[in-house]
Amino acid sequence: MEFQPIPADDIIPDLNTDFENLSTMSSPAPSSFSSISASCNDGGDVNIDPEISSTTSIDCAEKVEPLPLLKSFVPIIEALPGLLLDEDNTYHVGSPLLCGDLKAFTSYARRVEDLVLTDVGREEYPRVSQDTLSRLALIQDPKNPFLSSLRRLQLVDVDSELLYLWLCITPSLETLEVGGIPHTRQISISNFFAELVGSVPRLANVTLGPGRLSAGVLQSSTRFVHLRHLRIIDAAASLNFEFLVAIAALPELELFDIDARTVKYTPHSPPVAVSTDAMAKENEGSPDIEDTTGEILEEAPFPRLKTLTVVSDVLLIHNLLHRLLPRGIEQVSLTLVRGGFLPIPAHWNLIPPSESSEPTADTEILVEGVVHIEHSADATALAPPLTHPLLGSSEQAVDDSLTYVVPYHTFDSWGEMITGNQKGEKEERQTTNEGAAAGTGTPRGAATPRGTTAATRGNTARRTAATRC
């Protein structure tokens, strides 16, 4: 059959008729990933078609219905076009990721507000290839990420799901909860927190633990300047006073909850300095105000704190109460943890003024024994009350509702204060009682011999009157 050419006039009307169908054709592959990122994320590429740009802006401005809590990132991946599931139960994308084909994916991702990354129940979902995640990370614009509505992110008992971690950085994030991170993933979490510091201006709630976290994560948590609620639940192996000072400097913190029952705490140690009249006169006109912490503080600690909850040993509680805690706290809950030998810092000066200036024989107090000492039935067997510089005046009411005996006040209501050698005191009480019963020994009401310990009923006050001494 001989080929007959078709006149051009007959071709042009056909093209005009089918012009509206050209938009359905696949677009050619772009020259680089940067152009994809710009067109998919409202970038500033001058080559973007104005009609496409305006349409994308309208889509971003539309209010979308949020999705229920997602317990995996896989449902978001399943919205990708051209997704294939291979024989290893792993998703991968075999075709190019084009911006025109990602509309369904981005629309679904924008509806995610609450996401949990966890390995619990991980077998319910297929795995996702690393190649697919890398390609998504390349085309995501940090200023307009895929999860642009994400408000709450939970990283709980997670290992393999951390592959999606870097797709979860978004300025909309308000709440972050991290716990149960394996040791092999601590560096990833630490780097993630360091990246978040400059990327999440709305972050207001952070919960760390339960489960140990690295020092880098803990330090980064003190750099979120808009933080309002901070909870640290058995998340550190060791802490020091400087870490508490950094938390106290958070300008908007309203709630601080710390459970440090297993933490090795290093308390505040004031610098040793020689005070002379000449030095006092020299520093008399200095504008700087030095706090009792021994450090010059620019602002008052915990300026907006309303709720404080502490579970720890007496050292951490003491530092918070007497070094950092301001007046006006609405709710204070303190729980003293017992166990082990508790070293008492030398600068606490537990020896009463009436006793010898010689140091006591024991420099450690067995907390387990202290808290089980009961109040003596005969109050006259105790030495008269002493006024401690950290406690109020002797006219304050004594709270007898507590049966515990601990160094300093460490409860919601202040209890009884013990000074000196606890073991010696216990033996002395036993000797005194036996001697009184036999008609020998030290009579009741007699003064305590010099060199032995003195159990003093401290001047006490309720929490609202003595949050800071």
Coordinates of C-alpha atoms in Angstrom, one line a residue:
M1 CA 0.0 0.0 0.0
E2 CA 1.4 3.4 -0.9
F3 CA 1.7 5.9 1.9
Q4 CA -0.3 9.1 1.5
P5 CA 1.0 12.1 3.4
I6 CA -1.6 14.0 5.5
P7 CA -1.8 17.8 4.9
A8 CA -0.6 20.0 7.8
D9 CA -4.0 21.8 7.9
D10 CA -5.6 18.5 8.9
I11 CA -3.1 17.8 11.7
I12 CA -3.3 21.2 13.5
P13 CA -7.0 20.9 14.4
D14 CA -6.4 17.5 15.8
L15 CA -3.6 18.8 18.0
N16 CA -5.8 21.7 19.2
T17 CA -8.6 19.2 20.0
D18 CA -6.2 17.0 22.1
F19 CA -4.3 19.8 23.7
E20 CA -6.2 19.5 26.9
N21 CA -5.0 15.9 27.3
L22 CA -1.3 16.9 27.2
S23 CA -1.3 17.5 31.0
T24 CA -1.9 13.8 31.6
M25 CA 1.3 12.8 29.9
S26 CA 4.4 12.0 31.9
S27 CA 6.8 14.9 32.2
P28 CA 10.5 14.4 31.2
A29 CA 13.0 13.6 33.9
P30 CA 14.4 16.8 35.5
S31 CA 18.0 17.7 35.3
S32 CA 18.7 17.6 39.1
F33 CA 17.1 16.8 42.4
S34 CA 17.2 20.5 43.4
S35 CA 14.6 21.4 40.8
I36 CA 12.4 18.6 42.1
S37 CA 12.7 19.9 45.6
A38 CA 11.8 23.4 44.6
S39 CA 8.8 22.4 42.6
C40 CA 7.5 19.9 45.2
N41 CA 8.0 22.2 48.2
D42 CA 7.2 25.7 46.9
G43 CA 10.8 26.7 46.3
G44 CA 11.9 29.8 44.5
D45 CA 13.0 28.3 41.2
V46 CA 12.3 30.8 38.4
N47 CA 11.6 28.0 36.0
I48 CA 8.4 26.9 37.9
D49 CA 5.3 27.4 36.0
P50 CA 3.2 30.2 37.6
E51 CA 0.0 28.1 37.4
I52 CA 1.6 25.1 39.2
S53 CA 3.0 27.4 41.9
S54 CA -0.3 29.1 42.6
T55 CA -2.1 25.7 42.8
T56 CA 0.5 24.4 45.3
S57 CA 0.0 27.5 47.4
I58 CA -3.7 27.0 47.5
D59 CA -3.3 23.4 48.5
C60 CA -0.9 24.4 51.4
A61 CA -3.4 27.0 52.6
E62 CA -6.3 24.5 52.7
K63 CA -7.3 23.1 56.1
V64 CA -7.0 19.3 56.1
E65 CA -8.6 16.8 58.5
P66 CA -5.9 15.3 60.8
L67 CA -5.3 11.6 60.8
P68 CA -5.6 9.5 64.0
L69 CA -2.4 8.5 65.8
L70 CA 0.0 6.7 63.6
K71 CA 2.2 4.0 65.2
S72 CA 4.5 3.7 62.3
F73 CA 5.9 5.7 59.4
V74 CA 5.1 2.9 56.9
P75 CA 1.5 4.1 56.2
I76 CA 2.9 7.4 55.0
I77 CA 5.3 5.6 52.7
E78 CA 2.5 3.6 51.3
A79 CA 1.1 6.8 49.8
L80 CA 4.0 7.0 47.4
P81 CA 3.3 6.3 43.7
G82 CA 4.9 3.3 42.1
L83 CA 5.6 1.5 45.3
L84 CA 6.6 -2.1 44.9
L85 CA 6.8 -4.9 47.5
D86 CA 9.6 -7.4 46.8
E87 CA 10.0 -11.0 48.0
D88 CA 11.8 -9.8 51.2
N89 CA 8.7 -7.9 52.3
T90 CA 10.4 -4.6 51.6
Y91 CA 8.9 -1.6 49.9
H92 CA 10.9 0.2 47.2
V93 CA 10.0 2.7 44.4
G94 CA 11.1 1.6 41.0
S95 CA 10.2 4.8 39.1
P96 CA 11.5 8.4 39.4
L97 CA 9.9 10.4 42.2
L98 CA 8.3 13.3 40.2
C99 CA 6.7 16.2 41.9
G100 CA 3.5 15.8 39.9
D101 CA 3.2 12.2 41.1
L102 CA 3.8 13.1 44.8
K103 CA 0.6 15.1 45.3
A104 CA -1.2 12.2 47.0
F105 CA 1.8 11.5 49.2
T106 CA 2.3 15.1 50.3
S107 CA -1.5 15.5 50.9
Y108 CA -1.5 12.5 53.2
A109 CA 1.7 13.5 55.0
R110 CA 0.3 16.9 55.8
R111 CA -2.5 15.3 57.7
V112 CA -0.2 13.6 60.2
E113 CA -0.2 15.4 63.6
D114 CA 0.6 12.6 66.1
L115 CA 3.3 10.0 65.2
V116 CA 4.9 7.2 67.1
L117 CA 8.2 5.6 66.0
T118 CA 8.5 2.2 67.8
D119 CA 9.6 -1.3 67.1
V120 CA 6.7 -2.7 69.2
G121 CA 4.4 -4.3 66.7
R122 CA 6.9 -3.7 63.9
E123 CA 6.1 -7.1 62.3
E124 CA 2.7 -5.7 61.2
Y125 CA 4.3 -3.5 58.6
P126 CA 6.7 -4.2 55.7
R127 CA 10.2 -2.7 55.7
V128 CA 11.2 0.2 53.5
S129 CA 14.4 0.2 51.5
Q130 CA 17.1 2.7 52.5
D131 CA 17.2 3.9 48.9
T132 CA 13.6 5.0 49.0
L133 CA 14.2 7.0 52.2
S134 CA 17.3 8.6 50.8
R135 CA 15.5 9.8 47.7
L136 CA 12.7 11.3 49.9
A137 CA 15.3 13.1 52.0
L138 CA 16.9 14.6 48.9
I139 CA 13.7 16.2 47.6
Q140 CA 12.3 17.4 51.0
D141 CA 12.6 21.1 51.6
P142 CA 13.5 21.9 55.3
K143 CA 11.4 25.0 55.2
N144 CA 8.3 23.1 54.1
P145 CA 8.8 19.5 55.1
F146 CA 6.4 16.7 54.2
L147 CA 5.2 16.4 57.8
S148 CA 4.3 20.1 58.0
S149 CA 1.5 19.6 60.5
L150 CA 3.3 17.2 62.9
R151 CA 2.8 18.3 66.5
R152 CA 3.7 15.3 68.6
L153 CA 6.5 12.8 68.1
Q154 CA 7.1 9.8 70.3
L155 CA 10.3 7.7 70.1
V156 CA 9.5 4.8 72.3
D157 CA 11.4 1.4 72.3
V158 CA 12.6 2.2 68.9
D159 CA 15.5 0.8 66.9
S160 CA 14.9 0.0 63.2
E161 CA 12.1 2.7 62.9
L162 CA 14.8 5.4 63.5
L163 CA 15.4 5.2 59.8
Y164 CA 12.6 7.7 59.4
L165 CA 13.9 10.0 62.1
W166 CA 15.3 12.7 59.8
L167 CA 12.0 13.0 57.9
C168 CA 10.4 14.1 61.2
I169 CA 12.2 17.4 61.6
T170 CA 9.5 20.1 61.2
P171 CA 8.9 23.6 62.6
S172 CA 5.4 22.6 63.7
L173 CA 6.7 20.1 66.4
E174 CA 5.4 21.0 69.9
T175 CA 5.8 17.8 71.9
L176 CA 8.7 15.3 71.9
E177 CA 8.8 12.1 74.0
V178 CA 11.9 9.9 74.0
G179 CA 12.4 6.6 75.9
G180 CA 13.7 3.1 75.6
I181 CA 16.5 3.9 73.2
P182 CA 19.1 1.1 72.8
H183 CA 22.7 1.9 73.5
T184 CA 23.7 1.5 69.8
R185 CA 21.3 4.3 68.8
Q186 CA 22.3 6.9 71.4
I187 CA 24.5 8.8 68.9
S188 CA 21.7 9.0 66.4
I189 CA 19.3 10.5 69.1
S190 CA 22.0 12.9 70.3
N191 CA 22.6 14.2 66.7
F192 CA 18.8 14.4 66.2
F193 CA 18.4 16.6 69.3
A194 CA 21.3 18.8 68.2
E195 CA 19.6 19.4 64.9
L196 CA 16.3 20.1 66.5
V197 CA 17.6 23.0 68.6
G198 CA 17.5 25.4 65.7
S199 CA 14.6 23.8 63.8
V200 CA 11.7 23.5 66.2
P201 CA 10.7 27.0 67.5
R202 CA 7.4 25.7 68.8
L203 CA 8.7 22.9 70.9
A204 CA 7.2 23.3 74.4
N205 CA 7.0 19.8 75.9
V206 CA 9.9 17.4 76.3
T207 CA 9.8 14.0 78.1
L208 CA 13.1 12.1 78.5
G209 CA 12.8 8.5 79.7
P210 CA 12.3 6.1 81.1
G211 CA 15.5 4.7 79.8
R212 CA 19.0 6.0 79.8
L213 CA 20.0 8.7 77.3
S214 CA 23.3 10.2 76.5
A215 CA 24.7 13.4 78.0
G216 CA 24.3 15.1 74.7
V217 CA 20.6 14.6 74.7
L218 CA 20.3 15.9 78.2
Q219 CA 22.3 19.0 77.5
S220 CA 20.4 19.7 74.3
S221 CA 17.1 19.7 76.3
T222 CA 18.3 22.8 78.1
R223 CA 18.7 24.7 74.9
F224 CA 15.0 24.8 73.8
V225 CA 14.3 28.4 74.9
H226 CA 10.5 28.1 74.6
L227 CA 10.3 24.9 76.7
R228 CA 7.4 25.0 79.2
H229 CA 7.2 21.4 80.4
L230 CA 10.3 19.2 81.0
R231 CA 10.2 15.7 82.4
I232 CA 13.3 13.6 83.1
I233 CA 12.4 10.1 84.2
D234 CA 15.3 7.9 85.1
A235 CA 17.1 9.0 81.9
A236 CA 20.6 9.7 83.3
A237 CA 23.3 7.7 84.9
S238 CA 24.8 10.8 86.5
L239 CA 23.9 14.5 86.9
N240 CA 25.6 17.5 88.5
F241 CA 24.5 20.8 89.9
E242 CA 25.5 22.7 86.8
F243 CA 22.8 20.8 84.8
L244 CA 20.2 22.0 87.3
V245 CA 21.4 25.5 86.9
A246 CA 21.0 25.2 83.1
I247 CA 17.4 24.0 83.5
A248 CA 16.7 26.8 86.0
A249 CA 17.7 29.3 83.3
L250 CA 15.0 28.3 80.9
P251 CA 12.9 31.5 80.7
E252 CA 9.5 29.9 80.1
L253 CA 9.7 26.7 82.1
E254 CA 6.5 26.1 84.1
L255 CA 6.7 22.4 85.0
F256 CA 9.8 20.5 86.0
D257 CA 9.5 16.8 86.9
I258 CA 12.6 14.8 87.6
D259 CA 12.8 11.2 88.7
A260 CA 16.5 10.7 89.7
R261 CA 16.2 7.7 92.0
T262 CA 19.1 5.8 90.4
V263 CA 21.2 8.9 89.5
K264 CA 24.6 9.5 90.8
Y265 CA 24.4 13.2 91.7
T266 CA 27.3 15.5 92.2
P267 CA 26.1 18.4 94.4
H268 CA 27.2 22.0 94.4
S269 CA 30.5 22.7 96.0
P270 CA 31.1 26.4 96.7
P271 CA 34.6 27.7 95.9
V272 CA 37.0 28.2 98.8
A273 CA 37.7 31.8 99.3
V274 CA 39.4 33.9 102.0
S275 CA 37.2 36.8 103.1
T276 CA 39.0 39.9 104.5
D277 CA 37.8 43.4 105.4
A278 CA 39.8 44.8 102.5
M279 CA 38.2 42.4 100.0
A280 CA 34.7 43.3 101.4
K281 CA 35.3 47.0 101.0
E282 CA 36.7 46.5 97.5
N283 CA 33.6 44.5 96.4
E284 CA 31.2 46.8 98.1
G285 CA 30.4 48.8 95.0
S286 CA 30.3 45.9 92.6
P287 CA 27.1 45.9 90.5
D288 CA 27.1 42.1 90.2
I289 CA 25.0 40.0 92.6
E290 CA 26.4 36.7 93.5
D291 CA 23.9 34.0 94.3
T292 CA 24.4 31.3 97.0
T293 CA 25.5 28.9 94.3
G294 CA 28.8 30.7 94.1
E295 CA 28.1 31.7 90.5
I296 CA 27.0 35.1 89.2
L297 CA 23.5 34.6 87.9
E298 CA 22.1 37.1 85.3
E299 CA 18.5 36.4 86.1
A300 CA 16.6 34.7 88.9
P301 CA 16.3 30.9 88.5
F302 CA 13.1 29.3 87.4
P303 CA 11.4 32.7 86.7
R304 CA 8.0 31.1 85.7
L305 CA 8.1 27.7 87.5
K306 CA 4.7 26.6 88.9
T307 CA 5.0 22.9 89.5
L308 CA 8.1 21.0 90.8
T309 CA 8.2 17.2 91.3
V310 CA 11.4 15.5 92.5
V311 CA 12.2 11.9 93.3
S312 CA 15.9 11.7 94.4
D313 CA 18.3 11.5 97.2
V314 CA 18.7 14.3 99.7
L315 CA 21.6 15.9 97.9
L316 CA 19.7 16.8 94.8
I317 CA 16.6 17.9 96.8
H318 CA 18.7 20.0 99.0
N319 CA 20.4 21.8 96.1
L320 CA 17.1 22.5 94.4
L321 CA 15.4 23.8 97.6
H322 CA 18.2 25.9 99.0
R323 CA 20.1 27.0 95.9
L324 CA 17.7 27.4 93.0
L325 CA 14.0 27.2 94.0
P326 CA 12.3 30.6 94.2
R327 CA 9.3 31.7 96.2
G328 CA 5.8 31.4 94.8
I329 CA 5.8 27.8 93.6
E330 CA 2.2 26.6 93.4
Q331 CA 2.8 22.8 93.6
V332 CA 5.9 21.1 95.1
S333 CA 6.1 17.3 95.5
L334 CA 9.3 15.9 97.0
T335 CA 10.1 12.2 97.5
L336 CA 13.2 11.1 99.3
V337 CA 14.9 8.0 98.0
R338 CA 16.6 5.8 100.5
G339 CA 19.5 3.3 100.1
G340 CA 23.2 3.2 100.2
F341 CA 25.7 5.3 102.0
L342 CA 25.1 9.0 101.5
P343 CA 28.2 11.3 101.6
I344 CA 27.3 14.6 103.2
P345 CA 29.2 17.6 101.7
A346 CA 31.6 19.3 104.2
H347 CA 30.1 22.7 103.5
W348 CA 26.7 21.7 104.9
N349 CA 28.2 22.2 108.4
L350 CA 25.8 19.8 110.2
I351 CA 27.6 20.3 113.6
P352 CA 25.4 22.4 116.0
P353 CA 27.1 25.6 117.2
S354 CA 27.1 24.4 120.8
E355 CA 29.1 21.3 119.9
S356 CA 32.8 20.9 119.5
S357 CA 34.4 22.2 116.3
E358 CA 36.1 18.9 115.9
P359 CA 34.8 16.9 112.9
T360 CA 32.6 13.9 113.7
A361 CA 34.1 10.4 113.4
D362 CA 31.8 9.4 110.6
T363 CA 31.5 11.4 107.5
E364 CA 28.7 9.3 106.0
I365 CA 25.1 8.8 107.0
L366 CA 23.4 5.5 106.3
V367 CA 20.2 6.7 104.8
E368 CA 18.4 3.3 105.2
G369 CA 19.0 3.5 109.0
V370 CA 18.1 7.2 109.3
V371 CA 14.6 7.0 107.8
H372 CA 13.6 4.1 110.1
I373 CA 14.5 5.9 113.3
E374 CA 11.3 6.7 115.2
H375 CA 10.6 9.7 117.3
S376 CA 11.5 9.2 120.9
A377 CA 8.5 8.8 123.2
D378 CA 10.2 11.1 125.8
A379 CA 10.9 14.4 124.2
T380 CA 13.1 15.4 127.1
A381 CA 15.7 12.9 126.1
L382 CA 16.5 15.0 123.1
A383 CA 18.6 18.1 123.1
P384 CA 16.7 21.5 123.0
P385 CA 15.8 22.7 119.5
L386 CA 18.5 24.6 117.6
T387 CA 18.2 27.3 115.0
H388 CA 19.8 26.3 111.7
P389 CA 20.7 29.0 109.2
L390 CA 18.8 27.2 106.5
L391 CA 15.7 26.9 108.5
G392 CA 13.4 29.5 109.8
S393 CA 13.2 31.0 113.3
S394 CA 12.5 28.9 116.4
E395 CA 9.0 30.4 116.6
Q396 CA 7.8 28.5 113.5
A397 CA 5.4 25.6 114.1
V398 CA 6.7 22.1 114.3
D399 CA 5.1 19.5 112.0
D400 CA 4.8 16.2 113.9
S401 CA 2.9 14.4 111.2
L402 CA 6.1 12.8 109.8
T403 CA 7.6 9.8 111.3
Y404 CA 10.8 9.9 109.2
V405 CA 14.0 11.4 110.4
V406 CA 16.2 12.8 107.6
P407 CA 18.9 15.4 107.2
Y408 CA 17.1 18.8 106.5
H409 CA 13.5 19.1 105.3
T410 CA 12.9 16.9 102.3
F411 CA 9.2 16.3 102.2
D412 CA 6.0 18.3 101.3
S413 CA 5.9 19.2 105.0
W414 CA 9.2 19.8 106.7
G415 CA 10.2 17.0 109.1
E416 CA 12.9 16.5 111.7
M417 CA 16.6 17.3 111.3
I418 CA 19.3 15.0 112.4
T419 CA 22.9 16.1 112.9
G420 CA 26.1 14.3 113.7
N421 CA 26.8 10.6 114.0
Q422 CA 23.6 8.7 113.6
K423 CA 25.1 5.4 114.8
G424 CA 26.4 7.0 117.9
E425 CA 23.1 8.6 118.6
K426 CA 21.2 5.3 118.3
E427 CA 23.6 3.6 120.7
E428 CA 23.4 6.6 123.1
R429 CA 19.6 6.4 123.1
Q430 CA 19.7 2.7 123.9
T431 CA 22.2 3.3 126.7
T432 CA 20.2 6.1 128.2
N433 CA 16.9 4.2 128.2
E434 CA 18.6 1.1 129.8
G435 CA 20.4 3.2 132.4
A436 CA 17.2 5.0 133.3
A437 CA 15.3 1.8 133.7
A438 CA 18.1 0.4 136.0
G439 CA 18.5 3.6 138.0
T440 CA 22.0 4.2 136.6
G441 CA 23.5 5.9 133.6
T442 CA 22.6 9.2 132.3
P443 CA 19.3 10.6 133.8
R444 CA 16.5 11.7 131.6
G445 CA 16.7 15.3 130.6
A446 CA 20.5 15.5 131.2
A447 CA 22.7 17.2 128.7
T448 CA 24.3 15.1 126.0
P449 CA 28.0 14.4 126.7
R450 CA 30.4 16.3 124.6
G451 CA 31.7 14.4 121.5
T452 CA 28.5 12.4 121.0
T453 CA 25.8 13.2 118.6
A454 CA 22.8 15.4 119.2
A455 CA 19.4 14.7 117.6
T456 CA 17.7 18.0 117.2
R457 CA 14.1 18.7 116.4
G458 CA 14.6 21.2 113.6
N459 CA 12.6 24.4 113.3
T460 CA 10.1 23.5 110.7
A461 CA 7.6 25.3 108.4
R462 CA 5.1 24.3 105.8
R463 CA 6.1 24.3 102.1
T464 CA 4.3 27.5 101.3
A465 CA 6.3 29.4 103.9
A466 CA 9.8 28.0 103.3
T467 CA 10.2 27.1 99.7
R468 CA 13.5 28.9 99.9
C469 CA 15.4 29.7 103.0

